[in-house]
Coordinates of C-alpha atoms in Angstrom, one line a residue:
Chain A
X69 CA 83.7 -137.8 -113.7
X70 CA 82.1 -141.1 -114.7
X71 CA 84.1 -143.2 -117.1
X72 CA 81.6 -142.9 -119.9
X73 CA 80.4 -139.4 -120.6
X74 CA 76.7 -138.9 -120.8
X75 CA 75.9 -135.4 -122.0
X76 CA 73.6 -133.2 -119.9
X77 CA 70.2 -132.1 -121.2
X78 CA 69.8 -128.4 -122.2
X79 CA 66.5 -126.9 -121.2
X80 CA 65.3 -123.4 -122.0
X81 CA 64.6 -121.2 -119.0
X82 CA 63.1 -118.3 -120.9
X83 CA 65.0 -116.3 -123.5
X84 CA 67.9 -115.4 -121.2
X85 CA 68.9 -118.6 -119.3
X86 CA 69.7 -122.2 -120.0
X87 CA 69.3 -125.0 -117.5
X88 CA 72.1 -127.6 -118.0
X89 CA 70.5 -130.7 -116.3
X90 CA 72.6 -133.7 -115.3
X91 CA 70.1 -135.6 -113.3
X92 CA 66.5 -135.4 -112.1
X93 CA 67.3 -136.7 -108.6
X94 CA 69.7 -135.7 -105.8
X95 CA 72.8 -137.3 -107.0
X96 CA 76.4 -136.7 -105.7
X97 CA 78.0 -137.6 -109.1
X98 CA 75.7 -135.2 -110.9
X99 CA 76.4 -132.5 -108.4
X100 CA 80.2 -133.0 -108.9
X101 CA 79.6 -132.6 -112.7
X102 CA 77.6 -129.5 -112.1
X103 CA 80.3 -127.9 -110.0
X104 CA 83.0 -129.0 -112.6
X105 CA 81.0 -127.4 -115.4
X106 CA 80.6 -124.2 -113.3
X107 CA 84.4 -124.0 -112.9
X108 CA 84.9 -124.7 -116.6
X109 CA 82.4 -122.0 -117.5
X110 CA 84.1 -119.5 -115.2
X111 CA 87.5 -120.3 -116.9
X112 CA 86.0 -120.0 -120.4
X113 CA 84.7 -116.5 -119.7
X114 CA 82.1 -116.7 -122.6
X115 CA 81.1 -113.2 -123.8
X116 CA 77.4 -112.7 -122.9
X117 CA 77.3 -115.1 -119.9
X118 CA 76.3 -113.0 -116.9
X119 CA 76.2 -115.5 -114.0
X120 CA 75.7 -119.2 -113.2
X121 CA 73.8 -120.8 -110.4
X122 CA 74.7 -124.4 -109.5
X123 CA 72.1 -126.6 -107.9
X124 CA 72.1 -130.3 -106.8
X125 CA 71.6 -131.6 -110.4
X126 CA 71.7 -128.7 -112.8
X127 CA 73.6 -125.5 -113.7
X128 CA 71.5 -122.5 -114.5
X129 CA 73.4 -120.2 -116.9
X130 CA 72.1 -116.7 -117.3
X131 CA 73.1 -114.8 -120.4
X132 CA 72.4 -111.8 -122.6
X133 CA 70.7 -112.9 -125.8
X134 CA 72.0 -109.6 -127.4
X135 CA 75.4 -111.1 -127.2
X136 CA 75.0 -114.9 -127.7
X137 CA 72.0 -117.0 -128.8
X138 CA 70.5 -120.1 -127.3
X139 CA 71.9 -122.5 -129.9
X140 CA 75.4 -121.1 -129.9
X141 CA 75.6 -121.0 -126.1
X142 CA 74.1 -124.5 -125.9
X143 CA 76.9 -125.8 -128.1
X144 CA 79.6 -124.1 -126.0
X145 CA 78.1 -125.6 -122.8
X146 CA 78.0 -129.1 -124.2
X147 CA 81.6 -128.8 -125.4
X148 CA 82.7 -127.7 -122.0
X149 CA 80.7 -130.4 -120.3
X150 CA 82.4 -133.0 -122.5
X151 CA 85.9 -132.0 -121.5
X152 CA 87.8 -133.3 -118.5
X153 CA 86.8 -131.3 -115.4
X154 CA 89.2 -128.5 -114.4
X155 CA 90.8 -129.1 -111.0
X156 CA 88.8 -128.0 -108.0
X157 CA 90.0 -124.9 -106.3
X158 CA 91.4 -125.7 -102.9
X159 CA 88.4 -127.2 -101.0
X160 CA 87.5 -125.1 -98.0
X161 CA 86.4 -127.0 -94.9
X162 CA 84.3 -125.4 -92.2
X163 CA 83.7 -126.6 -88.6
X164 CA 80.3 -125.3 -87.5
X165 CA 79.2 -125.2 -83.8
X166 CA 75.6 -126.3 -83.1
X167 CA 73.6 -126.0 -79.9
X168 CA 71.4 -129.1 -80.3
X169 CA 68.0 -129.8 -78.7
X170 CA 65.9 -127.8 -76.3
X171 CA 64.5 -124.5 -77.5
X172 CA 67.1 -124.5 -80.3
X173 CA 66.2 -127.9 -81.7
X174 CA 62.6 -128.4 -80.9
X175 CA 62.3 -131.5 -83.1
X176 CA 65.3 -133.4 -81.7
X177 CA 63.3 -135.5 -79.2
X178 CA 60.6 -136.4 -81.8
X179 CA 63.3 -137.3 -84.4
X180 CA 64.9 -139.6 -81.8
X181 CA 61.5 -141.2 -81.1
X182 CA 60.7 -141.7 -84.7
X183 CA 64.0 -143.3 -85.4
X184 CA 63.9 -145.5 -82.2
X185 CA 66.9 -144.0 -80.5
X186 CA 68.0 -141.3 -78.1
X187 CA 68.6 -137.6 -78.7
X188 CA 72.3 -138.0 -77.8
X189 CA 72.6 -140.7 -80.4
X190 CA 71.0 -138.5 -83.1
X191 CA 73.5 -135.7 -82.2
X192 CA 76.4 -138.2 -82.3
X193 CA 75.3 -139.3 -85.8
X194 CA 74.8 -135.8 -87.1
X195 CA 78.2 -134.5 -85.9
X196 CA 79.9 -137.6 -87.3
X197 CA 78.8 -136.6 -90.9
X198 CA 81.2 -135.1 -93.4
X199 CA 79.0 -132.9 -95.6
X200 CA 79.4 -131.0 -98.9
X201 CA 77.6 -127.8 -99.8
X202 CA 75.7 -129.1 -102.8
X203 CA 73.9 -125.8 -103.5
X204 CA 72.9 -122.5 -102.0
X205 CA 69.4 -121.4 -102.8
X206 CA 66.1 -119.9 -102.0
X207 CA 67.3 -117.2 -99.6
X208 CA 70.8 -115.7 -99.0
X209 CA 73.3 -118.2 -97.5
X210 CA 70.8 -121.2 -97.2
X211 CA 73.3 -124.0 -97.6
X212 CA 71.9 -127.4 -98.7
X213 CA 74.3 -130.1 -97.6
X214 CA 74.7 -133.6 -99.1
X215 CA 76.1 -136.5 -97.2
X216 CA 73.5 -137.1 -94.5
X217 CA 73.8 -140.7 -93.4
X218 CA 70.9 -143.0 -94.3
X219 CA 69.8 -143.7 -90.7
X220 CA 69.0 -140.0 -90.3
X221 CA 67.0 -139.6 -93.5
X222 CA 63.3 -139.0 -92.9
X223 CA 60.4 -137.3 -94.8
X224 CA 59.6 -133.6 -94.2
X225 CA 56.9 -132.5 -91.7
X226 CA 53.3 -132.8 -92.9
X227 CA 52.8 -129.1 -92.0
X228 CA 55.7 -126.9 -92.7
X229 CA 56.3 -124.3 -90.0
X230 CA 55.7 -120.7 -91.2
X231 CA 58.6 -119.3 -89.2
X232 CA 61.8 -121.1 -88.0
X233 CA 64.7 -119.2 -86.5
X234 CA 67.8 -117.8 -88.2
X235 CA 70.7 -120.2 -87.9
X236 CA 68.5 -123.3 -87.8
X237 CA 70.3 -126.7 -88.4
X238 CA 67.7 -129.2 -89.7
X239 CA 67.2 -132.4 -91.6
X240 CA 64.7 -133.0 -94.3
X241 CA 64.5 -135.9 -96.7
X242 CA 68.0 -137.0 -97.5
X243 CA 69.5 -133.6 -96.8
X244 CA 70.7 -131.5 -93.9
X245 CA 71.3 -127.8 -94.1
X246 CA 72.2 -124.4 -92.6
X247 CA 69.3 -122.0 -92.8
X248 CA 70.8 -118.5 -92.4
X249 CA 67.7 -116.3 -92.2
X250 CA 64.4 -116.8 -90.3
X251 CA 61.8 -118.3 -92.6
X252 CA 59.4 -121.1 -93.4
X253 CA 60.6 -124.7 -93.3
X254 CA 59.2 -128.2 -93.4
X255 CA 62.4 -129.7 -92.1
X256 CA 63.0 -131.2 -88.6
X257 CA 64.8 -128.7 -86.4
X258 CA 67.8 -130.3 -84.6
X259 CA 69.6 -127.2 -83.4
X260 CA 70.9 -123.7 -84.0
X261 CA 74.2 -122.3 -85.0
X262 CA 75.5 -118.8 -84.3
X263 CA 77.3 -118.9 -87.7
X264 CA 75.9 -116.5 -90.2
X265 CA 76.4 -117.9 -93.7
X266 CA 75.2 -114.5 -94.9
X267 CA 75.8 -111.3 -93.0
X268 CA 75.7 -107.8 -94.4
X269 CA 78.6 -105.4 -93.6
X270 CA 80.9 -108.4 -92.8
X271 CA 83.7 -109.5 -95.0
X272 CA 83.0 -111.9 -96.6
X273 CA 79.2 -111.3 -96.8
X274 CA 78.7 -114.9 -97.9
X275 CA 80.6 -117.5 -96.0
X276 CA 80.0 -120.8 -97.8
X277 CA 80.2 -121.7 -101.5
X278 CA 79.0 -124.7 -103.4
X279 CA 81.7 -127.4 -103.1
X280 CA 82.8 -126.4 -99.6
X281 CA 82.9 -129.2 -97.0
X282 CA 81.2 -128.8 -93.6
X283 CA 81.3 -130.7 -90.3
X284 CA 79.3 -129.9 -87.2
X285 CA 80.3 -130.0 -83.5
X286 CA 78.1 -129.7 -80.5
X287 CA 78.3 -126.7 -78.1
X288 CA 76.2 -126.0 -75.0
X289 CA 73.4 -123.4 -75.1
X290 CA 75.5 -120.9 -73.0
X291 CA 78.3 -121.1 -75.6
X292 CA 75.7 -120.6 -78.3
X293 CA 74.5 -117.4 -76.6
X294 CA 78.1 -116.0 -76.4
X295 CA 78.9 -117.0 -80.0
X296 CA 75.7 -115.4 -81.1
X297 CA 76.7 -112.1 -79.6
X298 CA 80.1 -112.3 -81.2
X299 CA 78.6 -113.2 -84.5
X300 CA 76.2 -110.3 -84.4
X301 CA 79.3 -108.1 -84.0
X302 CA 80.7 -109.5 -87.2
X303 CA 82.8 -112.5 -86.1
X304 CA 82.8 -115.5 -88.4
X305 CA 82.5 -118.1 -85.6
X306 CA 82.9 -121.1 -88.0
X307 CA 86.4 -122.5 -87.9
X308 CA 88.1 -122.9 -91.3
X309 CA 90.4 -126.0 -91.2
X310 CA 92.9 -127.3 -93.7
X311 CA 91.4 -130.1 -95.8
Chain B
X260 CA 70.4 -80.2 -101.2
X261 CA 66.7 -80.4 -101.2
X262 CA 64.5 -83.0 -99.5
X263 CA 61.6 -85.1 -100.7
X264 CA 59.2 -86.1 -98.0
X265 CA 56.9 -89.1 -98.3
X266 CA 53.6 -87.6 -97.0
X267 CA 51.5 -90.7 -97.7
X268 CA 52.1 -94.0 -99.4
X269 CA 50.3 -97.3 -99.8
X270 CA 51.8 -100.8 -99.2
X271 CA 54.0 -102.4 -101.8
X272 CA 56.1 -99.3 -102.5
X273 CA 59.8 -99.3 -102.2
X274 CA 63.1 -98.0 -103.7
X275 CA 64.0 -100.0 -106.7
X276 CA 66.7 -99.8 -109.5
X277 CA 68.2 -102.2 -112.0
X278 CA 68.7 -104.7 -109.2
X279 CA 71.7 -106.7 -108.0
X280 CA 72.4 -109.6 -110.3
X281 CA 75.6 -111.7 -109.8
X282 CA 75.0 -113.3 -106.4
X283 CA 72.2 -115.8 -107.2
X284 CA 74.6 -118.6 -106.5
X285 CA 74.6 -117.5 -102.9
X286 CA 70.8 -117.4 -102.7
X287 CA 70.6 -113.7 -103.2
X288 CA 67.8 -112.8 -105.6
X289 CA 68.5 -109.8 -107.9
X290 CA 65.3 -107.7 -107.1
X291 CA 64.9 -104.4 -109.0
X292 CA 62.0 -102.7 -110.7
X293 CA 59.1 -104.9 -111.8
X294 CA 58.6 -102.8 -114.9
X295 CA 62.1 -101.9 -116.2
X296 CA 60.8 -99.8 -119.2
X297 CA 58.7 -97.6 -116.9
X298 CA 61.6 -97.0 -114.5
X299 CA 64.0 -96.3 -117.4
X300 CA 61.5 -93.9 -119.0
X301 CA 61.1 -91.9 -115.7
X302 CA 64.8 -91.7 -115.2
X303 CA 65.4 -90.6 -118.7
X304 CA 63.0 -87.7 -118.3
X305 CA 65.1 -86.2 -115.4
X306 CA 68.5 -87.0 -117.0
X307 CA 69.4 -89.9 -114.8
X308 CA 71.1 -93.2 -115.8
X309 CA 68.3 -95.5 -117.1
X310 CA 68.4 -97.9 -114.1
X311 CA 69.1 -95.3 -111.4
X312 CA 67.2 -95.8 -108.1
X313 CA 63.7 -94.4 -108.1
X314 CA 60.5 -95.1 -106.1
X315 CA 58.3 -98.0 -107.2
X316 CA 54.8 -97.1 -106.1
X317 CA 52.2 -99.9 -105.7
X318 CA 48.5 -99.7 -106.8
X319 CA 47.5 -97.3 -104.0
X320 CA 47.8 -93.5 -103.9
X321 CA 50.8 -91.6 -102.7
X322 CA 52.0 -88.0 -102.1
X323 CA 55.3 -86.3 -101.8
X324 CA 56.4 -82.8 -100.7
X325 CA 59.5 -80.9 -101.7
X326 CA 61.4 -79.3 -98.8
X327 CA 64.4 -76.9 -98.6
X328 CA 64.3 -76.2 -102.3
X329 CA 62.8 -77.3 -105.6
X330 CA 62.8 -81.0 -106.7
X331 CA 62.4 -82.2 -110.3
X332 CA 60.7 -85.5 -110.7
X333 CA 59.0 -87.6 -113.4
X334 CA 56.3 -90.2 -113.2
X335 CA 55.8 -93.2 -115.5
X336 CA 54.1 -96.6 -115.4
X337 CA 50.6 -97.5 -114.4
X338 CA 48.0 -94.9 -115.5
X339 CA 46.8 -92.8 -112.5
X340 CA 45.8 -89.2 -111.8
X341 CA 48.7 -86.9 -110.8
X342 CA 48.5 -83.3 -109.7
X343 CA 50.8 -80.7 -108.1
X344 CA 48.8 -78.3 -106.0
X345 CA 45.6 -79.1 -107.8
X346 CA 47.0 -78.7 -111.2
X347 CA 47.0 -81.8 -113.3
X348 CA 50.3 -83.3 -114.4
X349 CA 50.8 -85.6 -117.3
X350 CA 52.5 -89.0 -116.8
X351 CA 55.6 -89.7 -118.8
X352 CA 56.8 -86.2 -118.4
X353 CA 58.9 -84.3 -115.9
X354 CA 57.7 -81.7 -113.5
X355 CA 59.4 -79.5 -111.0
X356 CA 58.0 -79.2 -107.5
X357 CA 58.7 -75.8 -105.9
X358 CA 59.8 -75.8 -102.3
X359 CA 56.7 -76.8 -100.3
X360 CA 54.7 -78.1 -103.2
X361 CA 53.1 -81.5 -103.0
X362 CA 52.7 -84.1 -105.8
X363 CA 49.6 -86.2 -105.3
X364 CA 49.1 -89.5 -107.1
X365 CA 45.8 -91.3 -107.3
X366 CA 45.2 -95.1 -107.4
X367 CA 46.5 -97.0 -110.4
X368 CA 43.9 -97.4 -113.1
X369 CA 44.6 -100.4 -115.2
X370 CA 48.1 -101.2 -114.0
X371 CA 50.0 -102.0 -110.8
X372 CA 53.2 -100.0 -110.5
X373 CA 54.3 -96.4 -111.2
X374 CA 57.8 -95.1 -110.9
X375 CA 58.8 -91.8 -109.5
X376 CA 62.3 -90.7 -110.7
X377 CA 64.0 -87.8 -109.0
X378 CA 66.6 -85.7 -110.8
X379 CA 70.0 -86.8 -109.5
X380 CA 68.5 -90.1 -108.4
X381 CA 67.9 -91.5 -104.9
X382 CA 71.1 -91.5 -102.8
X383 CA 72.1 -94.3 -100.5
X384 CA 74.6 -96.9 -99.7
X385 CA 74.7 -99.5 -102.5
X386 CA 75.2 -103.2 -101.7
X387 CA 76.4 -105.2 -104.7
X388 CA 75.9 -102.0 -106.7
X389 CA 72.2 -101.6 -105.9
X390 CA 69.9 -99.7 -103.6
X391 CA 66.9 -102.0 -104.5
X392 CA 64.9 -103.1 -101.5
X393 CA 64.8 -106.8 -100.8
X394 CA 63.0 -106.8 -97.4
X395 CA 63.5 -110.4 -96.7
X396 CA 67.3 -110.1 -97.0
X397 CA 67.3 -106.8 -95.1
X398 CA 68.7 -105.0 -98.2
X399 CA 67.9 -101.7 -99.7
X400 CA 68.9 -98.1 -99.1
X401 CA 68.2 -95.6 -97.7
X402 CA 65.4 -97.7 -96.2
X403 CA 65.8 -101.5 -96.3
X404 CA 62.0 -102.0 -96.2
X405 CA 58.8 -100.8 -98.0
X406 CA 58.4 -97.1 -97.7
X407 CA 56.1 -95.5 -95.2
X408 CA 54.7 -92.0 -94.5
X409 CA 57.4 -89.8 -92.9
X410 CA 60.3 -91.3 -94.9
X411 CA 62.5 -88.6 -96.4
X412 CA 65.1 -88.5 -99.2
X413 CA 68.0 -86.1 -99.5
X414 CA 68.0 -85.2 -103.2
X415 CA 69.7 -82.8 -105.6
X416 CA 68.1 -79.3 -105.9
X417 CA 66.2 -79.0 -109.3
X418 CA 68.7 -77.9 -112.0
X419 CA 66.2 -75.8 -113.8
X420 CA 66.5 -77.9 -117.0
X421 CA 63.5 -77.6 -119.3
X422 CA 60.7 -80.1 -118.7
X423 CA 60.4 -83.0 -121.0
X424 CA 57.9 -85.6 -122.1
X425 CA 58.7 -89.0 -123.6
X426 CA 57.0 -90.8 -126.5
X427 CA 56.8 -94.5 -125.7
X428 CA 55.6 -97.0 -128.3
X429 CA 51.9 -97.7 -128.5
X430 CA 50.6 -100.0 -125.8
X431 CA 50.8 -103.7 -126.6
X432 CA 47.8 -105.8 -126.0
X433 CA 47.3 -109.5 -126.5
X434 CA 48.6 -112.6 -124.7
X435 CA 51.6 -112.7 -122.5
X436 CA 54.3 -114.6 -124.5
X437 CA 56.2 -117.5 -122.9
X438 CA 58.9 -120.0 -123.9
X439 CA 57.9 -123.5 -122.8
X440 CA 60.2 -125.3 -120.3
X441 CA 62.4 -126.1 -118.5
X442 CA 60.0 -128.8 -117.1
X443 CA 57.1 -128.7 -119.6
X444 CA 57.7 -132.5 -120.0
X445 CA 56.2 -132.8 -116.5
X446 CA 52.8 -132.1 -118.1
X447 CA 50.8 -133.9 -120.8
X448 CA 49.6 -132.3 -124.0
X449 CA 46.1 -131.8 -122.7
X450 CA 47.4 -129.9 -119.6
X451 CA 49.8 -127.8 -121.6
X452 CA 46.9 -126.9 -123.9
X453 CA 44.8 -126.0 -120.9
X454 CA 47.6 -123.8 -119.6
X455 CA 47.9 -122.0 -123.0
X456 CA 44.2 -121.8 -124.0
X457 CA 42.6 -120.6 -120.7
X458 CA 41.9 -117.2 -119.3
X459 CA 43.9 -116.5 -116.2
X460 CA 43.6 -113.8 -113.5
X461 CA 46.2 -112.6 -111.1
X462 CA 45.1 -113.2 -107.5
X463 CA 45.1 -110.4 -104.9
X464 CA 47.6 -112.4 -102.8
X465 CA 50.4 -111.6 -105.3
X466 CA 53.5 -109.7 -104.5
X467 CA 57.0 -108.9 -105.7
X468 CA 58.0 -112.5 -105.0
X469 CA 55.3 -114.1 -107.1
X470 CA 52.0 -113.6 -108.9
X471 CA 49.5 -116.4 -108.1
X472 CA 47.1 -117.1 -110.9
X473 CA 43.5 -118.1 -110.8
X474 CA 42.1 -120.3 -113.5
X475 CA 41.7 -124.0 -114.3
X476 CA 43.7 -126.7 -112.3
X477 CA 46.8 -127.8 -114.2
X478 CA 47.6 -131.5 -113.5
X479 CA 51.1 -132.9 -113.3
X480 CA 52.2 -136.1 -114.9
X481 CA 54.4 -137.3 -112.1
X482 CA 53.5 -135.4 -109.0
X483 CA 54.5 -131.9 -108.0
X484 CA 57.9 -132.4 -106.4
X485 CA 61.1 -132.0 -108.3
X486 CA 64.6 -131.6 -106.9
X487 CA 65.2 -127.9 -106.3
X488 CA 66.3 -126.2 -109.5
X489 CA 67.3 -122.7 -110.4
X490 CA 64.7 -120.0 -111.2
X491 CA 64.6 -116.9 -113.4
X492 CA 62.3 -113.9 -113.6
X493 CA 59.1 -115.1 -115.1
X494 CA 59.5 -118.8 -114.2
X495 CA 55.9 -120.2 -114.1
X496 CA 55.9 -122.8 -111.3
X497 CA 53.1 -125.3 -110.7
X498 CA 52.7 -126.3 -107.1
X499 CA 50.6 -129.3 -105.9
X500 CA 47.3 -127.4 -106.1
X501 CA 47.7 -126.9 -109.8
X502 CA 47.5 -123.1 -109.7
X503 CA 50.5 -121.4 -111.4
X504 CA 52.8 -119.0 -109.6
X505 CA 54.8 -116.7 -111.8
X506 CA 58.1 -115.8 -110.1
X507 CA 58.8 -112.1 -109.9
X508 CA 61.7 -109.9 -108.9
X509 CA 62.0 -111.0 -105.3
X510 CA 61.7 -114.8 -106.1
X511 CA 63.7 -117.5 -104.4
X512 CA 66.8 -118.3 -106.5
X513 CA 65.7 -122.0 -106.5
X514 CA 62.5 -123.8 -106.3
X515 CA 61.1 -127.4 -106.1
X516 CA 58.0 -127.2 -108.3
X517 CA 58.0 -128.0 -112.0
X518 CA 58.2 -124.9 -114.2
X519 CA 56.0 -125.3 -117.2
X520 CA 57.1 -122.1 -119.0
X521 CA 58.8 -118.7 -118.7
X522 CA 57.5 -115.3 -119.5
X523 CA 59.7 -113.7 -122.1
X524 CA 61.9 -110.7 -121.2
X525 CA 60.0 -108.3 -123.5
X526 CA 56.6 -109.0 -122.0
X527 CA 57.7 -109.2 -118.3
X528 CA 57.0 -105.6 -117.5
X529 CA 53.6 -105.7 -119.2
X530 CA 52.8 -108.8 -117.3
X531 CA 54.0 -107.3 -114.0
X532 CA 51.5 -104.4 -114.7
X533 CA 48.5 -106.6 -115.2
X534 CA 45.9 -105.6 -112.6
X535 CA 44.5 -108.2 -110.2
X536 CA 41.3 -109.6 -111.7
X537 CA 41.9 -108.7 -115.3
X538 CA 41.7 -111.8 -117.5
X539 CA 44.7 -112.6 -119.8
X540 CA 46.2 -115.5 -121.7
X541 CA 49.6 -116.9 -122.4
X542 CA 51.0 -117.7 -125.8
X543 CA 54.0 -120.0 -126.5
X544 CA 56.5 -118.6 -129.0
X545 CA 59.7 -120.1 -130.3
X546 CA 63.1 -119.4 -128.7
X547 CA 64.2 -117.6 -131.9
X548 CA 61.2 -115.2 -131.7
X549 CA 61.6 -114.7 -128.0
X550 CA 65.3 -113.7 -128.4
X551 CA 64.5 -111.5 -131.3
X552 CA 61.9 -109.7 -129.1
X553 CA 64.4 -109.5 -126.2
X554 CA 67.0 -107.8 -128.5
X555 CA 64.3 -105.3 -129.7
X556 CA 63.4 -104.6 -126.1
X557 CA 67.0 -103.9 -125.2
X558 CA 67.2 -101.6 -128.2
X559 CA 64.1 -99.7 -127.1
X560 CA 65.5 -99.2 -123.6
X561 CA 68.7 -97.7 -125.0
X562 CA 66.8 -95.5 -127.5
X563 CA 64.8 -93.9 -124.8
X564 CA 66.9 -90.7 -124.7
X565 CA 66.1 -90.2 -128.5
X566 CA 62.4 -90.3 -127.6
X567 CA 62.5 -87.2 -125.3
X568 CA 60.5 -84.2 -126.5
X569 CA 60.0 -80.8 -125.2
X570 CA 56.7 -80.3 -123.3
X571 CA 56.2 -77.0 -125.3
X572 CA 54.8 -78.9 -128.2
X573 CA 51.7 -80.9 -127.3
X574 CA 51.0 -84.0 -129.3
X575 CA 47.5 -85.3 -129.4
X576 CA 46.9 -89.0 -128.7
X577 CA 44.9 -89.9 -131.8
X578 CA 44.1 -93.3 -130.5
X579 CA 42.6 -91.9 -127.4
X580 CA 40.5 -89.5 -129.5
X581 CA 39.2 -92.2 -131.7
X582 CA 38.4 -94.4 -128.8
X583 CA 36.5 -91.5 -127.2
X584 CA 34.4 -91.0 -130.4
X585 CA 33.4 -94.7 -130.4
X586 CA 32.6 -94.6 -126.7
X587 CA 30.7 -91.3 -127.1
X588 CA 32.4 -89.4 -124.3
X589 CA 35.0 -86.8 -123.9
X590 CA 38.6 -87.7 -123.1
X591 CA 41.7 -85.6 -122.5
X592 CA 44.0 -86.7 -125.2
X593 CA 46.8 -84.7 -123.8
X594 CA 46.7 -86.5 -120.4
X595 CA 48.6 -89.7 -120.7
X596 CA 46.8 -91.0 -117.6
X597 CA 43.6 -91.4 -119.7
X598 CA 45.3 -93.5 -122.3
X599 CA 44.6 -97.1 -122.6
X600 CA 46.9 -99.5 -121.1
X601 CA 50.6 -99.1 -120.5
X602 CA 53.0 -98.4 -123.3
X603 CA 55.2 -101.3 -124.3
X604 CA 56.6 -102.3 -127.7

C-alpha cells in the first residue's frame, strides 16, 4: 500500500456491477491494491455480491441489485479499500517450461532483429524474468503477466494474427503472457508451453490465479512434444515451487 | 425414457440455461440464454426449474421428432410459425408430441431467438453447474457445440400433465435503456449525444459474443485503447472504427476498448431479440431507475408460475384484434405468433 491513501474511483458498469478503478494505466502498485481489495471483499462476504473480477487496474464487482443498491455497495467498497490490506494468501510460484523459437515461436527471430540482438539472448532475458499474474481475462486461463523487463517491451503487431496456437507464450507492449486456448493475438510469439492453465476434467480446472508468481525455463522441442502428450492426459506439467 | 431427435436446425442454435457465473476471474464467461425471460417462460410451461437447460433456436427454422414415446415441450421467444403434423401450435404454451410426431418451427418473424423447453429438462454433464454451450471454451452438454441435424436428446417421457399457456406482460416498445459508463468520460458531450440520439441497426455479423451496431461514427476523446478492464453483459464497447459493439452472453471477460454505456438488465433480453436491420435507439436512465427496473424484472421472473393458465380457456388478444382493424386485414388473435413483438415488462 502507498503511504498516502488515494481512494479508487467507483464507476457504474450497468445496474448489477461496479468497477472500482485504481489507475488508468498498467501499474503494479494499482494491481496490488486491486488484489488486496479483492481479498478484503472475499473476507467481508457482503450479502448480494456474486463475484469479483480483478484486472490490472480495477476490480469489477458483480452484485444483485435486489439485495444491495449501488450507493450502499459503493460505500462498503470504499471503506474496504481504505483499510489496511489483508495479508496475501501464501503466494504460489509456478515454473513453466517453454519451447522457444522455430515453429513454436515464429516471431523469435524477428523480435531479436528488431531489438538488435540474438534469439538466444531474447530467450535468456525472458527466462530471467520474475513475473506476476496481474489478471486473467478474455478467454479461460489467459494469464496476463506483469514484470516484463524494459528491453523486451515492444508494440504489438500491426496486423493481429487471426489464429495463434494454444499454449502460446508471447510478448506485447509491456506484458508477457500465457495464452491457454487457440485464438487471435496481436502479440509476438516467442514459444509454446505444454502447460494448460485451463483444462476441463482436470483437477484443478484452472491452474493460475491473479497474484501467483511465474518463471519460465527453456525446454527443447522434443521435450515439449512429450510434455504436451502428458498434459493432454491431465498432467499439470508446471512445477509448483515454494516461494 | 423418450428421445427427441433434431431433424433440422439452423446455425446459432445451442443448449442454454441460466449460465455458469462465478469463474469470470479465470476468464470463463458465464454464457447462458440470450433472453432469460423467454427461457424461463418455456421452462415454466413444462414444470421445469426456471433456468433449466433448453434449446436456444436461432432465427432460422428447426424441426424435432419424438421417438420411443411422447415428449412434452413448450416454445417461447421470437414469434414464428409452429406446427405439429400440420396442426398449428401456439407459442407460449405447452404441447405434447406423440411418439413419431414432428414439431416444425418456421423462421423467426420480428425476433432472433426462440426457446424449446422439454419436460424434465435436457440432461447432461454439468460443468460449474451448467450445461450451457460455450463453443470457444469447449463447454456444454450433451453437445459442447452448436446443434446440428441428427443430434438427439434422451428426455423424460411426457407425464400427461394438462397443457398450459402463459400470459406474459404486454410487449414493451421504445428505446433500449442504458446506464452510462464506466468509460463515458472517454467521449465528449457531442459524441455522447450522437450515441443517444441516433438510430442504430444490428449488423448481420453479430453473434452470441457481441452485437455489432451500424449507425454514425462515435469519436473518442483520447483514442480507442484503454488498459483491459472487466466487462458485463450489455457492455457497449467502442473500438477504433467508432462502431459500437454490445457484448452478449459469450463475451470476453475483459476488453481493451472504452465502454460508453451498459444495457440495463431488464432490457437485455428485448435487446437480444432485436432483428438485424430493425432500427432502434438507446436511452440513458439513472442508476436508481435501472435498479428499480432490475428488481421488477426479477419479480416478474419469479412470478411466472402464477401466470400459467389452462389451454382450455382461450383468451383473445385484444391488441392484435385492434391492430388488425386498423390494418384492415384478418389476424388470428389466438395465435401468439401473430402478435406484435416479444413480450417483456
